[in-house]
Amino acid sequence: MIQIAPSILNADFLQLGNVIEMLNSSEADMIHLDIMDGNFVPNLSFGLPVIQQIKSVAKKDLDVHLMISNPDLYIEEYYKAGANSLTVHYETCPHLHRTIQRIKALGMKAAVCLNPHSPVNLLHEIIGDLDMVLIMTVNPGFGGQKFIEQSYEKIGKLKKMISDRALKTKIQIDGGVNLQNIRPLADAGVDVFVVGSTIFAAENPKEMISKLKNT
Ligand code: DX5
Ligand code: ZN
């Protein structure tokens, strides 16, 4: 079953209230919030105050993707701001097991994200504790980039790791998803699709969400 997590990174920030309202009444399964600090990634997006305001009107779970250095410093703050699921990058967490325990102790779903160069076997010791693994299918920092084709092989390796151990860990991907590649990617084992520009560049974003979900 394809799940869609629209990323508002490429939405019209001058219409953010209307965007959230549209997502509330759409077939979106959650709202993906790309948090960027201009340090871990070469872009700066938005932070805690914006999340708090989105939380006050959102009717879908907030899937918060921390593309920031030292995420350990902010876990409680993102929980208080309203995150239902929190994704940290493997590359930013020297004590990842402890980080995941802290996220789960607060009642949030815990996910780890791998940059394109990071192999899935890095997750061997932690995957059993994860609700979801996010594979970056573009280099993090910007929407509207080209899908990295060798992601299919990486998705297959992750799917095998999960099924070999009969885990319930979900596979999420982020970047370059469109109407042409979403079905092959779902067949390769992806459960949750972060989609930004394909939705927000569409004539009718709400209709695009339904098309993506029902492909
Ligand atoms: C990259 C961002 C983007 C965004 C989706 O750091 O995480 O991947 O969510 O971008 P699109 O769907 O426009 O590639
Ligand atoms: Zn993201």
mmCIF file of C-alpha atoms and ligand atoms in Angstrom:
data_model
loop_
_atom_site.group_PDB
_atom_site.id
_atom_site.type_symbol
_atom_site.label_atom_id
_atom_site.label_comp_id
_atom_site.label_asym_id
_atom_site.label_seq_id
_atom_site.Cartn_x
_atom_site.Cartn_y
_atom_site.Cartn_z
ATOM 1 C CA MET A 1 0.000 0.000 0.000
ATOM 2 C CA ILE A 2 1.683 3.241 -1.139
ATOM 3 C CA GLN A 3 1.903 5.903 1.592
ATOM 4 C CA ILE A 4 2.532 9.536 0.603
ATOM 5 C CA ALA A 5 4.400 12.012 2.823
ATOM 6 C CA PRO A 6 4.248 15.398 1.035
ATOM 7 C CA SER A 7 7.293 17.554 1.772
ATOM 8 C CA ILE A 8 6.329 21.233 2.099
ATOM 9 C CA LEU A 9 9.920 22.296 1.287
ATOM 10 C CA ASN A 10 8.824 23.336 -2.219
ATOM 11 C CA ALA A 11 5.380 24.632 -1.232
ATOM 12 C CA ASP A 12 4.482 28.340 -1.353
ATOM 13 C CA PHE A 13 5.486 29.495 2.145
ATOM 14 C CA LEU A 14 3.358 32.618 1.681
ATOM 15 C CA GLN A 15 0.328 30.282 1.572
ATOM 16 C CA LEU A 16 1.442 27.819 4.258
ATOM 17 C CA GLY A 17 -1.915 27.817 6.074
ATOM 18 C CA ASN A 18 -3.776 26.962 2.857
ATOM 19 C CA VAL A 19 -1.147 24.309 2.043
ATOM 20 C CA ILE A 20 -1.736 22.543 5.370
ATOM 21 C CA GLU A 21 -5.507 22.795 4.905
ATOM 22 C CA MET A 22 -5.150 21.187 1.446
ATOM 23 C CA LEU A 23 -2.999 18.404 2.907
ATOM 24 C CA ASN A 24 -5.525 17.867 5.727
ATOM 25 C CA SER A 25 -8.262 17.137 3.187
ATOM 26 C CA SER A 26 -5.982 15.195 0.808
ATOM 27 C CA GLU A 27 -5.070 11.515 0.751
ATOM 28 C CA ALA A 28 -1.645 12.329 2.248
ATOM 29 C CA ASP A 29 -0.707 9.845 4.984
ATOM 30 C CA MET A 30 1.506 12.290 6.908
ATOM 31 C CA ILE A 31 3.213 15.664 6.434
ATOM 32 C CA HIS A 32 6.978 15.561 5.870
ATOM 33 C CA LEU A 33 8.890 18.503 7.363
ATOM 34 C CA ASP A 34 12.444 18.959 6.048
ATOM 35 C CA ILE A 35 14.449 20.692 8.775
ATOM 36 C CA MET A 36 17.778 22.029 7.461
ATOM 37 C CA ASP A 37 20.441 23.909 9.455
ATOM 38 C CA GLY A 38 22.742 25.191 6.687
ATOM 39 C CA ASN A 39 25.513 23.162 8.337
ATOM 40 C CA PHE A 40 24.858 19.450 7.831
ATOM 41 C CA VAL A 41 23.247 20.373 4.487
ATOM 42 C CA PRO A 42 23.960 23.456 2.335
ATOM 43 C CA ASN A 43 20.485 24.919 2.832
ATOM 44 C CA LEU A 44 18.438 26.455 5.650
ATOM 45 C CA SER A 45 14.702 25.705 5.753
ATOM 46 C CA PHE A 46 12.569 26.279 8.856
ATOM 47 C CA GLY A 47 12.546 25.289 12.532
ATOM 48 C CA LEU A 48 10.618 24.912 15.757
ATOM 49 C CA PRO A 49 8.298 27.973 15.636
ATOM 50 C CA VAL A 50 7.019 26.978 12.173
ATOM 51 C CA ILE A 51 6.457 23.376 13.295
ATOM 52 C CA GLN A 52 4.467 24.586 16.324
ATOM 53 C CA GLN A 53 2.207 26.662 14.062
ATOM 54 C CA ILE A 54 1.772 23.797 11.581
ATOM 55 C CA LYS A 55 0.963 21.454 14.470
ATOM 56 C CA SER A 56 -1.841 23.772 15.599
ATOM 57 C CA VAL A 57 -3.716 23.257 12.310
ATOM 58 C CA ALA A 58 -2.422 19.913 10.958
ATOM 59 C CA LYS A 59 -4.784 16.938 11.007
ATOM 60 C CA LYS A 60 -2.076 14.482 9.854
ATOM 61 C CA ASP A 61 0.970 13.180 11.688
ATOM 62 C CA LEU A 62 4.137 15.292 11.393
ATOM 63 C CA ASP A 63 7.044 13.287 9.975
ATOM 64 C CA VAL A 64 10.049 15.439 10.925
ATOM 65 C CA HIS A 65 13.295 14.885 8.989
ATOM 66 C CA LEU A 66 16.271 16.406 10.826
ATOM 67 C CA MET A 67 18.968 17.332 8.328
ATOM 68 C CA ILE A 68 20.900 19.044 11.108
ATOM 69 C CA SER A 69 24.174 18.540 12.979
ATOM 70 C CA ASN A 70 23.932 17.442 16.634
ATOM 71 C CA PRO A 71 20.247 16.412 16.583
ATOM 72 C CA ASP A 72 20.692 15.024 20.123
ATOM 73 C CA LEU A 73 20.525 18.617 21.398
ATOM 74 C CA TYR A 74 16.980 19.112 20.080
ATOM 75 C CA ILE A 75 15.040 15.837 20.471
ATOM 76 C CA GLU A 76 12.814 17.064 23.316
ATOM 77 C CA GLU A 77 12.196 20.393 21.526
ATOM 78 C CA TYR A 78 10.956 18.691 18.359
ATOM 79 C CA TYR A 79 8.748 16.440 20.468
ATOM 80 C CA LYS A 80 7.260 19.482 22.263
ATOM 81 C CA ALA A 81 6.809 21.267 18.904
ATOM 82 C CA GLY A 82 4.624 18.355 17.763
ATOM 83 C CA ALA A 83 6.705 15.768 15.902
ATOM 84 C CA ASN A 84 4.960 12.374 15.703
ATOM 85 C CA SER A 85 7.905 10.736 13.974
ATOM 86 C CA LEU A 86 11.512 11.924 14.150
ATOM 87 C CA THR A 87 14.214 11.007 11.634
ATOM 88 C CA VAL A 88 17.896 11.545 12.417
ATOM 89 C CA HIS A 89 20.750 11.063 9.968
ATOM 90 C CA TYR A 90 23.097 8.166 10.693
ATOM 91 C CA GLU A 91 25.933 10.520 9.734
ATOM 92 C CA THR A 92 25.119 12.929 12.609
ATOM 93 C CA CYS A 93 24.699 10.519 15.538
ATOM 94 C CA PRO A 94 27.827 9.111 17.252
ATOM 95 C CA HIS A 95 25.576 7.540 19.931
ATOM 96 C CA LEU A 96 22.740 6.451 17.651
ATOM 97 C CA HIS A 97 21.430 3.658 19.906
ATOM 98 C CA ARG A 98 20.959 6.130 22.762
ATOM 99 C CA THR A 99 19.413 8.720 20.419
ATOM 100 C CA ILE A 100 16.825 6.204 19.198
ATOM 101 C CA GLN A 101 16.002 5.164 22.764
ATOM 102 C CA ARG A 102 15.409 8.823 23.708
ATOM 103 C CA ILE A 103 13.117 9.421 20.705
ATOM 104 C CA LYS A 104 11.038 6.333 21.521
ATOM 105 C CA ALA A 105 10.919 7.074 25.259
ATOM 106 C CA LEU A 106 9.097 10.314 24.377
ATOM 107 C CA GLY A 107 6.512 8.334 22.391
ATOM 108 C CA MET A 108 7.616 9.370 18.886
ATOM 109 C CA LYS A 109 8.280 6.937 16.052
ATOM 110 C CA ALA A 110 12.026 6.652 15.459
ATOM 111 C CA ALA A 111 13.682 6.610 12.031
ATOM 112 C CA VAL A 112 17.237 6.772 10.729
ATOM 113 C CA CYS A 113 18.157 8.358 7.408
ATOM 114 C CA LEU A 114 21.065 7.284 5.179
ATOM 115 C CA ASN A 115 22.697 9.677 2.726
ATOM 116 C CA PRO A 116 23.272 8.271 -0.772
ATOM 117 C CA HIS A 117 26.855 7.152 0.039
ATOM 118 C CA SER A 118 25.980 5.389 3.341
ATOM 119 C CA PRO A 119 25.472 1.598 2.937
ATOM 120 C CA VAL A 120 22.456 -0.106 4.546
ATOM 121 C CA ASN A 121 24.655 -2.524 6.520
ATOM 122 C CA LEU A 122 25.561 0.409 8.791
ATOM 123 C CA LEU A 123 22.110 -0.228 10.301
ATOM 124 C CA HIS A 124 22.745 -3.883 11.114
ATOM 125 C CA GLU A 125 22.875 -3.408 14.897
ATOM 126 C CA ILE A 126 20.114 -0.785 15.168
ATOM 127 C CA ILE A 127 17.496 -1.702 12.553
ATOM 128 C CA GLY A 128 15.605 -3.906 15.027
ATOM 129 C CA ASP A 129 14.845 -0.774 17.091
ATOM 130 C CA LEU A 130 13.648 1.359 14.167
ATOM 131 C CA ASP A 131 10.103 2.103 13.066
ATOM 132 C CA MET A 132 11.373 3.308 9.695
ATOM 133 C CA VAL A 133 14.515 3.758 7.595
ATOM 134 C CA LEU A 134 14.705 6.741 5.240
ATOM 135 C CA ILE A 135 16.902 6.305 2.181
ATOM 136 C CA MET A 136 17.886 9.614 0.559
ATOM 137 C CA THR A 137 17.372 9.202 -3.187
ATOM 138 C CA VAL A 138 18.900 12.627 -3.845
ATOM 139 C CA ASN A 139 21.669 14.481 -2.043
ATOM 140 C CA PRO A 140 19.943 16.187 0.894
ATOM 141 C CA GLY A 141 19.368 19.934 0.849
ATOM 142 C CA PHE A 142 17.087 20.762 -2.045
ATOM 143 C CA GLY A 143 13.837 19.701 -3.662
ATOM 144 C CA GLY A 144 13.456 19.216 -7.402
ATOM 145 C CA GLN A 145 16.622 17.146 -7.882
ATOM 146 C CA LYS A 146 17.084 14.067 -10.112
ATOM 147 C CA PHE A 147 16.419 10.634 -8.595
ATOM 148 C CA ILE A 148 19.640 8.654 -7.980
ATOM 149 C CA GLU A 149 19.038 5.458 -10.003
ATOM 150 C CA GLN A 150 21.313 3.171 -7.987
ATOM 151 C CA SER A 151 18.890 3.653 -5.082
ATOM 152 C CA TYR A 152 16.944 0.630 -6.399
ATOM 153 C CA GLU A 153 19.812 -1.704 -5.433
ATOM 154 C CA LYS A 154 20.079 -0.072 -1.999
ATOM 155 C CA ILE A 155 16.308 -0.437 -1.450
ATOM 156 C CA GLY A 156 16.580 -4.138 -2.358
ATOM 157 C CA LYS A 157 19.385 -4.675 0.173
ATOM 158 C CA LEU A 158 17.381 -2.926 2.908
ATOM 159 C CA LYS A 159 14.235 -4.891 2.034
ATOM 160 C CA LYS A 160 16.220 -8.141 2.332
ATOM 161 C CA MET A 161 17.698 -7.086 5.702
ATOM 162 C CA ILE A 162 14.173 -6.384 6.997
ATOM 163 C CA SER A 163 12.520 -9.527 5.614
ATOM 164 C CA ASP A 164 15.415 -11.841 6.648
ATOM 165 C CA ARG A 165 14.752 -10.784 10.239
ATOM 166 C CA ALA A 166 10.943 -10.597 9.869
ATOM 167 C CA LEU A 167 11.016 -6.984 11.077
ATOM 168 C CA LYS A 168 8.157 -4.498 10.685
ATOM 169 C CA THR A 169 10.515 -1.600 9.884
ATOM 170 C CA LYS A 170 9.113 0.602 7.099
ATOM 171 C CA ILE A 171 11.172 1.790 4.138
ATOM 172 C CA GLN A 172 10.812 5.486 3.249
ATOM 173 C CA ILE A 173 12.559 7.309 0.402
ATOM 174 C CA ASP A 174 13.036 11.035 -0.143
ATOM 175 C CA GLY A 175 13.854 12.868 -3.328
ATOM 176 C CA GLY A 176 13.069 12.694 -7.021
ATOM 177 C CA VAL A 177 9.849 10.675 -6.697
ATOM 178 C CA ASN A 178 7.337 11.103 -9.539
ATOM 179 C CA LEU A 179 4.439 9.369 -11.308
ATOM 180 C CA GLN A 180 6.843 7.372 -13.482
ATOM 181 C CA ASN A 181 9.050 5.839 -10.761
ATOM 182 C CA ILE A 182 6.680 5.465 -7.781
ATOM 183 C CA ARG A 183 5.184 2.112 -8.843
ATOM 184 C CA PRO A 184 8.553 0.416 -9.656
ATOM 185 C CA LEU A 185 9.843 1.747 -6.327
ATOM 186 C CA ALA A 186 6.820 0.409 -4.456
ATOM 187 C CA ASP A 187 7.386 -2.969 -6.162
ATOM 188 C CA ALA A 188 11.044 -2.786 -5.003
ATOM 189 C CA GLY A 189 9.816 -2.542 -1.398
ATOM 190 C CA VAL A 190 9.303 1.143 -0.561
ATOM 191 C CA ASP A 191 6.401 1.786 1.858
ATOM 192 C CA VAL A 192 6.442 5.589 2.352
ATOM 193 C CA PHE A 193 7.248 8.164 -0.324
ATOM 194 C CA VAL A 194 8.390 11.697 0.475
ATOM 195 C CA VAL A 195 7.276 13.813 -2.467
ATOM 196 C CA GLY A 196 7.905 17.529 -2.832
ATOM 197 C CA SER A 197 8.133 19.148 -6.245
ATOM 198 C CA THR A 198 6.015 16.551 -8.085
ATOM 199 C CA ILE A 199 3.132 17.598 -5.812
ATOM 200 C CA PHE A 200 3.730 21.333 -5.392
ATOM 201 C CA ALA A 201 4.631 22.002 -9.030
ATOM 202 C CA ALA A 202 1.409 20.249 -10.138
ATOM 203 C CA GLU A 203 -1.625 22.189 -11.404
ATOM 204 C CA ASN A 204 -3.687 20.453 -8.728
ATOM 205 C CA PRO A 205 -1.493 19.251 -5.821
ATOM 206 C CA LYS A 206 -4.361 17.470 -4.055
ATOM 207 C CA GLU A 207 -5.212 15.492 -7.192
ATOM 208 C CA MET A 208 -1.510 14.668 -7.703
ATOM 209 C CA ILE A 209 -1.349 13.186 -4.197
ATOM 210 C CA SER A 210 -4.279 10.885 -5.056
ATOM 211 C CA LYS A 211 -2.703 9.939 -8.399
ATOM 212 C CA LEU A 212 0.622 9.087 -6.703
ATOM 213 C CA LYS A 213 -1.095 7.074 -3.976
ATOM 214 C CA ASN A 214 -3.252 5.092 -6.385
ATOM 215 C CA THR A 215 -0.625 4.372 -9.057
HETATM 216 C C1 DX5 B 1 16.037 16.998 0.164
HETATM 217 C C2 DX5 B 1 14.589 17.108 0.569
HETATM 218 C C3 DX5 B 1 13.760 16.803 -0.656
HETATM 219 C C4 DX5 B 1 12.297 17.003 -0.514
HETATM 220 C C5 DX5 B 1 11.549 16.319 -1.646
HETATM 221 O O1 DX5 B 1 16.852 17.254 1.233
HETATM 222 O O2 DX5 B 1 14.317 16.201 1.603
HETATM 223 O O3 DX5 B 1 14.038 15.482 -1.007
HETATM 224 O O4 DX5 B 1 11.882 16.446 0.671
HETATM 225 O O5 DX5 B 1 12.065 16.797 -2.788
HETATM 226 P P1 DX5 B 1 11.544 16.431 -4.245
HETATM 227 O O6 DX5 B 1 10.345 15.513 -4.136
HETATM 228 O O7 DX5 B 1 11.172 17.771 -4.844
HETATM 229 O O8 DX5 B 1 12.719 15.762 -4.897
HETATM 230 ZN ZN ZN B 2 13.084 14.932 3.845
#
